[in-house]
Amino acid sequence: MWFLCVFYHRLLDFRKPEVEALAELFGEDESLQWRLPEHHHNDTPFHFVHLSSEEIAQNIAKRSILVKGMYELWGEGTCYEELRDSIESFPDSRKLPFLASDSTFRISVETFGKALTFDEQRERINSLTYIPFEGKVNLKNADHNFFIMEMDESEENNGLQPILQRRIFFGREVGFADRKLLPTFQLKSRTYLGPTAMDAEMAFLMANQAKAASGRLVYDPFVGTGSILVSAARFGAMTMGADIDIRVVRDGRGPDCNVWSNFKQYGLATPVALLRMDNNLPPWRSGLKELFDAIICDPPYGVRAGGRKSGGRKILRGTVDPYTVPEDKRTDHIPSTGAYSLVECVHDLLHLAARMLVMKGRLVFFFPVLRDENGSEIHADSKSFKDPKPKYRGKYV
Ligand SMILES: C[S@@+](CC[C@H](N)C(=O)[O-])C[C@H]1O[C@@H](n2cnc3c(N)ncnc32)[C@H](O)[C@@H]1O
């Protein structure tokens, strides 16, 4: 079945991958396909997606961060006459079950790139008298919600082609986003915050791409204040985190302001473990593998927080041999640390994923890249990230 998938006009590169990950999570087989409305550019908020059932479309819309709504399209056109022809040729067998006298309905008007007055909206709704609605209108809690979506042709933007041309859609809503999620989890009301805490929208998006869900174990090897794991826990996953900084994982800012408090604040299951661990020297016992369903993280690239790895400067330079911690100091010994380069950090992360992810498990991580004048990606080296005023435009893969 084809659905009209309407996206929020944000984080454009991540919209389809999020839907594809969620489709897999909700059991979509191979039938997912994308199609663009006529004369629309890939950046348009309006896309058609082929999914095998309405239930999958509804589940995706409910969980997604970037999907505004999914609709069964009843008609489309470049003007209201074309829209009418299109709706009238949509099969009655698909329309009549939603127009029955014992059901309630509501019609709303949405616009993109233009605004309509209340009277203009009412005029659009009244023009639909050719649809045989038999039920009663209910503006607060209707059984069936219908949408007219109208947009004007967008203008050229700095020489780039317009993203859409004038089109009007009419459809029945089959699923919509949970609009309370982001305000509830916004960082400004988070109990324990650090300078690099992950923004809630991005954390939920990453958890969706990692297919976090009940019965799955999600690991963040650079856990910091735990904001990525909070989003995974919100979707029902079991979580586990590690960080080289003992102050973060053990102490936080006191007994009521630490990583654990961030989970308790929302009534979420707390992590199964928080470890003080260096991802460059992980203490996994030999033979241990395929433990995590997903690894999600924001590694220390040196933009806001520099990476550290175990071993003092002299050991890392090779001027002093590694030492063995004396028995009486082992219980609370914290090794000294030295610089941890971007290259090593990513290498260790890929190594961790190759060993510790289950088959078809997912690794989702932030990776900053530079863009040249033509928009092509140049992968950054650690030197660029030490520049206090880096000239790159933020972009993450
Ligand atoms: C960008 S921050 C992650 C922030 C986190 N996502 C949050 O929401 O608070 C990177 C974290 O990696 C930790 N880190 C640096 N080097 C590490 C290493 N070798 N092993 C494990 N953690 C390390 C830092 O202490 C820091 O907390």
XYZ file of C-alpha atoms and ligand atoms in Angstrom, residues 194 196-198 220-228 242-245 248 277-280 298-300 305-309 340, ligand 1:
58
model
C 27.077 18.086 31.158
C 28.267 17.655 25.840
C 24.873 16.192 26.789
C 23.104 15.030 23.635
C 26.880 3.553 24.987
C 30.683 3.273 25.455
C 31.000 7.086 25.925
C 27.973 7.499 28.136
C 28.662 10.896 29.771
C 25.405 12.058 31.378
C 23.492 9.198 29.744
C 21.269 11.268 27.479
C 21.467 8.815 24.562
C 30.639 3.183 30.182
C 32.888 6.212 30.427
C 36.551 6.744 31.200
C 35.667 9.586 33.571
C 30.691 11.005 35.638
C 35.924 1.824 31.301
C 38.409 2.964 28.668
C 37.130 1.984 25.237
C 40.763 1.775 24.116
C 28.678 10.440 20.589
C 32.438 9.731 20.761
C 34.918 12.296 22.107
C 35.294 17.071 24.842
C 38.703 15.610 24.062
C 39.238 11.855 24.075
C 41.494 10.317 26.718
C 42.989 6.864 26.967
C 43.231 9.734 22.389
C 30.898 13.778 23.717
S 30.919 13.096 25.317
C 29.476 12.095 25.362
C 28.319 12.842 25.971
C 27.132 11.996 26.207
N 26.538 11.523 24.965
C 26.084 12.762 27.017
O 24.940 12.876 26.570
O 26.416 13.296 28.085
C 32.211 11.941 25.220
C 32.465 11.156 26.502
O 33.483 10.209 26.229
C 34.249 10.029 27.410
N 35.536 9.430 26.992
C 36.648 10.051 26.513
N 37.592 9.137 26.213
C 37.070 7.910 26.510
C 37.561 6.566 26.432
N 38.802 6.291 26.006
N 36.734 5.551 26.820
C 35.484 5.807 27.300
N 34.980 7.062 27.430
C 35.768 8.091 27.034
C 34.329 11.411 27.997
O 34.597 11.341 29.404
C 32.944 11.984 27.680
O 32.064 11.781 28.775
